[in-house]
Amino acid sequence: RLLKSGVKFLEATSLHTDNSIYSCQNEGFLLKCQLAQRNEYSHAKRVGRLRSVVTLIFAIFSIIASGLDFDTLSAISSLFAVGLIVFNKYSDGYISSHKKHAASIQQYIDITLFASAIEGTKSEWGELPNKTDLAKAISEFSGADTSNMRNWYSDYSSLSGEIQVFHCQRENVRWDYDLHKSYIYFQIGILLVAIVAMVVTMFIVNPDFIKLVCILSWLTPLVEYTYSVCKEICESISLLKKIDAFCDQIENKLSEENNVSVKQELIALQYKIRERRENGFLIPDWFYKMRKGKQQKQEDCIAETIVNLSQENGEHR
């Protein structure tokens, strides 16, 4: 029945009089796909969260150990440090696998919407997951509430198809960039607090050279983890900046008065977005939810302004 529902969705889409992205994105089948991709990302994020929790526990334990002059606690901290480094390395493969699957599902959603908006074929946009994979991915969400997944993209429905696609793509890039920038500041702040707490505790309780060496060894996994996270975030930010520069090129081309098609550029842009989703850093769900409301209001405001400016310039459907 899931495969049939997918076919029915495709048939309904082809007959739909309103092929705007804002309208079509709330079709039941696509909303279930949104739940499926979120679930895949959540699998990866849970492992990432476990890494963060274990690292935090280690930091707290190390603070306690630095204040107590027990060789046993020092030895446990050292073993904990080695185990944490090993765990962080082996969890990378699991996270990568689920990220790629989630990105492929999101790619299917985007391409279904974008191909419909510009009245093209999905095959033009590259490889997509097959029907069996999609059916399996959404099978556990047959009766799930999809209301939270509605209106994924802001309303650009009054604009032409290619312009709708472009601004929805750029919305993805802009949203990711803002989240990454905020989260890297958060990570650096946590590390600084942990370092200050350990050093201050050492100087208050037992300020000797041996204890300083122990603290430095205990800080190694925490610093290594924070460094790897910040490095991954910076790589994502760097990639997002390059994608944003490519968006500028497309927007400049769209602003020209010769009404030239940018379809191939949009396809290339979508490939870059998928690549970032597959390889980029995953922002934790709790951090995303904390900023979602504010970010969505900002995106809706940006969309409204762009639509108004476009209509003033005569750029409409």
Short mmCIF file of C-alpha atoms in Angstrom, two decimals:
data_model
loop_
_atom_site.label_atom_id
_atom_site.label_comp_id
_atom_site.label_asym_id
_atom_site.label_seq_id
_atom_site.Cartn_x
_atom_site.Cartn_y
_atom_site.Cartn_z
CA ARG A 1 0.00 0.00 0.00
CA LEU A 2 2.92 2.33 0.63
CA LEU A 3 4.17 1.86 -2.93
CA LYS A 4 0.65 2.47 -4.23
CA SER A 5 0.35 5.63 -2.15
CA GLY A 6 3.59 6.87 -3.71
CA VAL A 7 2.26 6.20 -7.21
CA LYS A 8 -1.04 7.89 -6.37
CA PHE A 9 0.90 10.89 -5.08
CA LEU A 10 2.85 11.15 -8.33
CA GLU A 11 -0.37 10.92 -10.36
CA ALA A 12 -2.03 13.52 -8.18
CA THR A 13 0.94 15.84 -8.57
CA SER A 14 0.78 15.66 -12.34
CA LEU A 15 -2.91 16.64 -12.25
CA HIS A 16 -2.51 19.31 -9.59
CA THR A 17 -3.43 22.75 -10.93
CA ASP A 18 -1.22 24.51 -8.38
CA ASN A 19 2.32 23.22 -8.79
CA SER A 20 3.90 25.77 -6.43
CA ILE A 21 6.41 24.38 -3.96
CA TYR A 22 4.58 25.94 -1.01
CA SER A 23 1.36 24.09 -1.89
CA CYS A 24 2.76 20.74 -3.01
CA GLN A 25 5.16 20.34 -0.07
CA ASN A 26 2.25 19.46 2.25
CA GLU A 27 1.16 16.37 0.29
CA GLY A 28 0.76 13.43 2.69
CA PHE A 29 3.39 11.20 1.07
CA LEU A 30 6.06 13.92 1.14
CA LEU A 31 5.29 14.75 4.76
CA LYS A 32 5.86 11.10 5.67
CA CYS A 33 9.13 11.25 3.77
CA GLN A 34 10.05 14.28 5.88
CA LEU A 35 9.41 12.25 9.02
CA ALA A 36 11.55 9.43 7.63
CA GLN A 37 14.50 11.67 6.86
CA ARG A 38 14.22 13.30 10.27
CA ASN A 39 14.20 9.84 11.85
CA GLU A 40 17.37 8.87 9.95
CA TYR A 41 19.11 12.05 11.03
CA SER A 42 17.94 11.41 14.59
CA HIS A 43 19.64 7.99 14.59
CA ALA A 44 22.91 9.70 13.73
CA LYS A 45 22.28 12.53 16.17
CA ARG A 46 21.59 10.12 19.04
CA VAL A 47 25.04 8.64 18.66
CA GLY A 48 26.46 12.14 18.49
CA ARG A 49 24.50 13.06 21.62
CA LEU A 50 25.81 9.96 23.38
CA ARG A 51 29.32 11.10 22.55
CA SER A 52 28.57 14.51 24.03
CA VAL A 53 27.05 13.03 27.21
CA VAL A 54 29.96 10.65 27.73
CA THR A 55 32.38 13.54 27.22
CA LEU A 56 30.46 15.68 29.72
CA ILE A 57 30.47 12.86 32.28
CA PHE A 58 34.19 12.52 31.77
CA ALA A 59 34.68 16.26 32.28
CA ILE A 60 32.68 16.20 35.53
CA PHE A 61 34.51 13.12 36.76
CA SER A 62 37.84 14.75 35.95
CA ILE A 63 36.89 17.87 37.90
CA ILE A 64 36.06 15.71 40.91
CA ALA A 65 39.24 13.67 40.49
CA SER A 66 41.35 16.83 40.28
CA GLY A 67 40.05 17.90 43.69
CA LEU A 68 40.72 14.56 45.40
CA ASP A 69 44.23 13.21 45.82
CA PHE A 70 43.47 9.54 45.06
CA ASP A 71 45.65 7.50 42.72
CA THR A 72 42.73 5.19 41.91
CA LEU A 73 40.60 8.05 40.59
CA SER A 74 43.53 9.31 38.54
CA ALA A 75 44.00 5.86 36.99
CA ILE A 76 40.28 5.56 36.19
CA SER A 77 40.34 8.99 34.55
CA SER A 78 43.26 7.96 32.37
CA LEU A 79 41.49 4.76 31.26
CA PHE A 80 38.30 6.74 30.66
CA ALA A 81 40.27 9.14 28.48
CA VAL A 82 41.60 6.35 26.25
CA GLY A 83 38.17 4.69 25.97
CA LEU A 84 36.54 7.98 25.01
CA ILE A 85 38.96 8.56 22.15
CA VAL A 86 38.35 5.03 20.79
CA PHE A 87 34.55 5.40 21.05
CA ASN A 88 34.59 8.71 19.20
CA LYS A 89 36.50 7.17 16.30
CA TYR A 90 34.27 4.09 15.85
CA SER A 91 31.02 6.02 16.04
CA ASP A 92 31.93 8.03 12.93
CA GLY A 93 31.01 5.21 10.50
CA TYR A 94 27.55 4.71 11.99
CA ILE A 95 26.78 8.42 11.84
CA SER A 96 27.97 8.74 8.25
CA SER A 97 25.75 5.88 7.04
CA HIS A 98 22.54 7.38 8.46
CA LYS A 99 23.41 10.87 7.27
CA LYS A 100 23.73 9.69 3.68
CA HIS A 101 20.42 7.82 3.83
CA ALA A 102 18.64 10.83 5.30
CA ALA A 103 20.15 13.10 2.65
CA SER A 104 18.90 10.80 -0.13
CA ILE A 105 15.34 10.94 1.24
CA GLN A 106 15.45 14.74 1.50
CA GLN A 107 16.81 14.84 -2.04
CA TYR A 108 13.76 12.90 -3.22
CA ILE A 109 11.45 15.38 -1.49
CA ASP A 110 13.22 18.40 -2.95
CA ILE A 111 13.46 17.01 -6.47
CA THR A 112 9.79 15.99 -6.50
CA LEU A 113 8.84 19.57 -5.61
CA PHE A 114 11.39 21.30 -7.81
CA ALA A 115 10.76 19.17 -10.91
CA SER A 116 7.03 19.85 -10.58
CA ALA A 117 7.54 23.60 -10.10
CA ILE A 118 9.55 23.95 -13.31
CA GLU A 119 7.61 21.24 -15.17
CA GLY A 120 10.61 19.01 -15.73
CA THR A 121 11.50 15.39 -15.05
CA LYS A 122 13.07 14.08 -11.87
CA SER A 123 15.66 12.10 -13.84
CA GLU A 124 17.34 15.40 -14.78
CA TRP A 125 18.33 15.97 -11.16
CA GLY A 126 20.45 12.87 -10.65
CA GLU A 127 20.20 9.70 -8.57
CA LEU A 128 17.25 9.26 -6.22
CA PRO A 129 16.26 6.45 -3.80
CA ASN A 130 14.11 3.72 -5.34
CA LYS A 131 10.46 3.07 -4.42
CA THR A 132 11.26 0.09 -2.21
CA ASP A 133 13.73 2.10 -0.18
CA LEU A 134 11.23 4.94 0.23
CA ALA A 135 8.42 2.54 1.18
CA LYS A 136 10.61 0.91 3.81
CA ALA A 137 11.73 4.27 5.17
CA ILE A 138 8.19 5.59 5.68
CA SER A 139 6.59 2.29 6.74
CA GLU A 140 6.65 3.14 10.45
CA PHE A 141 4.98 6.52 9.89
CA SER A 142 1.73 5.36 8.25
CA GLY A 143 -0.42 6.83 11.04
CA ALA A 144 2.00 9.39 12.42
CA ASP A 145 1.21 13.06 13.00
CA THR A 146 2.88 15.07 10.23
CA SER A 147 1.70 18.52 11.29
CA ASN A 148 5.15 19.56 12.51
CA MET A 149 6.58 18.91 9.06
CA ARG A 150 4.18 21.18 7.19
CA ASN A 151 5.38 24.33 5.40
CA TRP A 152 9.00 23.23 5.28
CA TYR A 153 9.69 26.01 2.78
CA SER A 154 8.47 29.60 3.02
CA ASP A 155 5.92 30.94 0.54
CA TYR A 156 7.39 31.92 -2.83
CA SER A 157 4.33 30.65 -4.73
CA SER A 158 3.65 33.92 -6.55
CA LEU A 159 7.01 33.76 -8.33
CA SER A 160 7.97 31.78 -11.43
CA GLY A 161 9.00 28.13 -11.09
CA GLU A 162 12.77 28.55 -11.39
CA ILE A 163 12.80 31.49 -9.00
CA GLN A 164 10.75 29.48 -6.48
CA VAL A 165 13.25 26.63 -6.67
CA PHE A 166 16.21 28.94 -6.28
CA HIS A 167 14.90 30.73 -3.20
CA CYS A 168 13.89 27.46 -1.53
CA GLN A 169 17.39 26.14 -2.16
CA ARG A 170 18.94 29.30 -0.76
CA GLU A 171 16.66 29.08 2.26
CA ASN A 172 18.23 25.68 3.01
CA VAL A 173 21.72 27.12 2.76
CA ARG A 174 20.95 30.19 4.87
CA TRP A 175 19.20 28.16 7.58
CA ASP A 176 22.11 25.72 7.89
CA TYR A 177 24.71 28.49 7.99
CA ASP A 178 22.99 30.34 10.86
CA LEU A 179 22.62 27.13 12.89
CA HIS A 180 26.25 26.13 12.39
CA LYS A 181 27.55 29.54 13.35
CA SER A 182 25.52 29.59 16.58
CA TYR A 183 26.46 26.04 17.55
CA ILE A 184 30.20 26.51 17.17
CA TYR A 185 30.06 29.39 19.64
CA PHE A 186 28.19 27.12 22.05
CA GLN A 187 30.82 24.35 21.77
CA ILE A 188 33.72 26.73 22.38
CA GLY A 189 31.94 28.16 25.42
CA ILE A 190 31.45 24.69 26.95
CA LEU A 191 35.14 23.86 26.51
CA LEU A 192 36.29 27.12 28.11
CA VAL A 193 34.01 26.58 31.10
CA ALA A 194 35.38 23.04 31.61
CA ILE A 195 39.01 24.17 31.38
CA VAL A 196 38.52 27.04 33.80
CA ALA A 197 36.66 24.79 36.27
CA MET A 198 39.43 22.16 36.27
CA VAL A 199 42.30 24.65 36.59
CA VAL A 200 40.60 26.68 39.32
CA THR A 201 39.80 23.52 41.28
CA MET A 202 43.41 22.36 41.03
CA PHE A 203 44.85 25.63 42.33
CA ILE A 204 42.39 25.74 45.21
CA VAL A 205 42.81 22.13 46.35
CA ASN A 206 46.23 20.81 45.33
CA PRO A 207 48.40 23.13 43.19
CA ASP A 208 51.37 20.88 42.38
CA PHE A 209 53.10 19.91 39.14
CA ILE A 210 51.94 16.27 39.14
CA LYS A 211 48.31 17.29 39.49
CA LEU A 212 48.74 19.78 36.62
CA VAL A 213 50.10 17.00 34.39
CA CYS A 214 47.13 14.80 35.32
CA ILE A 215 44.65 17.55 34.47
CA LEU A 216 46.31 18.11 31.11
CA SER A 217 46.01 14.40 30.34
CA TRP A 218 42.38 14.35 31.42
CA LEU A 219 41.62 17.40 29.26
CA THR A 220 43.05 15.71 26.16
CA PRO A 221 39.87 13.81 25.11
CA LEU A 222 37.67 16.82 25.87
CA VAL A 223 39.86 19.11 23.79
CA GLU A 224 40.17 16.46 21.06
CA TYR A 225 36.39 16.03 20.90
CA THR A 226 35.69 19.77 20.88
CA TYR A 227 38.39 20.32 18.28
CA SER A 228 36.96 17.60 16.03
CA VAL A 229 33.44 19.02 16.40
CA CYS A 230 34.57 22.60 15.71
CA LYS A 231 36.71 21.43 12.80
CA GLU A 232 33.74 19.61 11.28
CA ILE A 233 31.48 22.62 11.83
CA CYS A 234 34.07 24.94 10.25
CA GLU A 235 34.32 22.63 7.25
CA SER A 236 30.52 22.74 6.89
CA ILE A 237 30.52 26.52 7.23
CA SER A 238 33.27 26.79 4.61
CA LEU A 239 31.26 24.60 2.23
CA LEU A 240 28.10 26.60 2.92
CA LYS A 241 29.95 29.82 2.11
CA LYS A 242 31.05 28.37 -1.23
CA ILE A 243 27.48 27.27 -1.96
CA ASP A 244 26.24 30.73 -1.01
CA ALA A 245 28.73 32.30 -3.43
CA PHE A 246 27.34 30.01 -6.14
CA CYS A 247 23.85 31.18 -5.16
CA ASP A 248 24.98 34.77 -5.72
CA GLN A 249 26.00 33.87 -9.27
CA ILE A 250 22.62 32.29 -9.95
CA GLU A 251 20.73 35.24 -8.46
CA ASN A 252 22.72 37.68 -10.58
CA LYS A 253 21.77 35.65 -13.64
CA LEU A 254 18.12 35.61 -12.58
CA SER A 255 18.21 39.40 -12.18
CA GLU A 256 19.10 39.87 -15.84
CA GLU A 257 16.26 41.04 -18.06
CA ASN A 258 16.75 38.46 -20.81
CA ASN A 259 14.78 35.79 -18.88
CA VAL A 260 17.49 33.19 -19.45
CA SER A 261 16.88 29.75 -17.93
CA VAL A 262 19.05 28.74 -14.95
CA LYS A 263 17.77 25.17 -14.78
CA GLN A 264 21.19 23.56 -15.10
CA GLU A 265 22.62 25.87 -12.44
CA LEU A 266 19.77 24.91 -10.09
CA ILE A 267 20.52 21.22 -10.66
CA ALA A 268 24.21 21.85 -9.90
CA LEU A 269 23.24 23.81 -6.78
CA GLN A 270 21.03 20.97 -5.56
CA TYR A 271 23.92 18.53 -5.95
CA LYS A 272 26.09 20.80 -3.77
CA ILE A 273 23.34 20.96 -1.14
CA ARG A 274 23.02 17.17 -1.08
CA GLU A 275 26.78 16.77 -0.74
CA ARG A 276 26.80 19.07 2.27
CA ARG A 277 23.92 17.17 3.86
CA GLU A 278 25.81 13.90 3.44
CA ASN A 279 29.13 15.13 4.79
CA GLY A 280 28.36 18.11 6.99
CA PHE A 281 28.02 18.34 10.74
CA LEU A 282 24.66 17.47 12.31
CA ILE A 283 23.22 20.10 14.62
CA PRO A 284 21.58 18.39 17.65
CA ASP A 285 17.77 18.26 17.61
CA TRP A 286 17.44 20.19 20.88
CA PHE A 287 19.55 23.06 19.54
CA TYR A 288 17.59 23.07 16.27
CA LYS A 289 14.25 23.11 18.12
CA MET A 290 15.47 25.92 20.39
CA ARG A 291 16.17 28.15 17.39
CA LYS A 292 13.51 26.87 14.98
CA GLY A 293 10.75 29.35 15.82
CA LYS A 294 12.95 32.43 15.54
CA GLN A 295 14.65 31.17 12.40
CA GLN A 296 11.35 30.30 10.70
CA LYS A 297 9.95 33.76 11.41
CA GLN A 298 13.08 35.28 9.90
CA GLU A 299 12.81 33.08 6.80
CA ASP A 300 9.12 33.94 6.33
CA CYS A 301 10.01 37.63 6.62
CA ILE A 302 12.79 37.22 4.04
CA ALA A 303 10.40 35.39 1.71
CA GLU A 304 7.74 38.10 2.05
CA THR A 305 10.28 40.83 1.29
CA ILE A 306 11.67 38.97 -1.73
CA VAL A 307 8.17 38.38 -3.13
CA ASN A 308 7.23 42.04 -2.67
CA LEU A 309 10.42 43.26 -4.33
CA SER A 310 10.00 40.79 -7.18
CA GLN A 311 6.42 41.89 -7.80
CA GLU A 312 7.52 45.52 -7.85
CA ASN A 313 10.03 44.59 -10.55
CA GLY A 314 7.42 42.65 -12.50
CA GLU A 315 8.84 39.22 -11.68
CA HIS A 316 5.76 37.03 -11.22
CA ARG A 317 4.35 33.74 -12.43
#
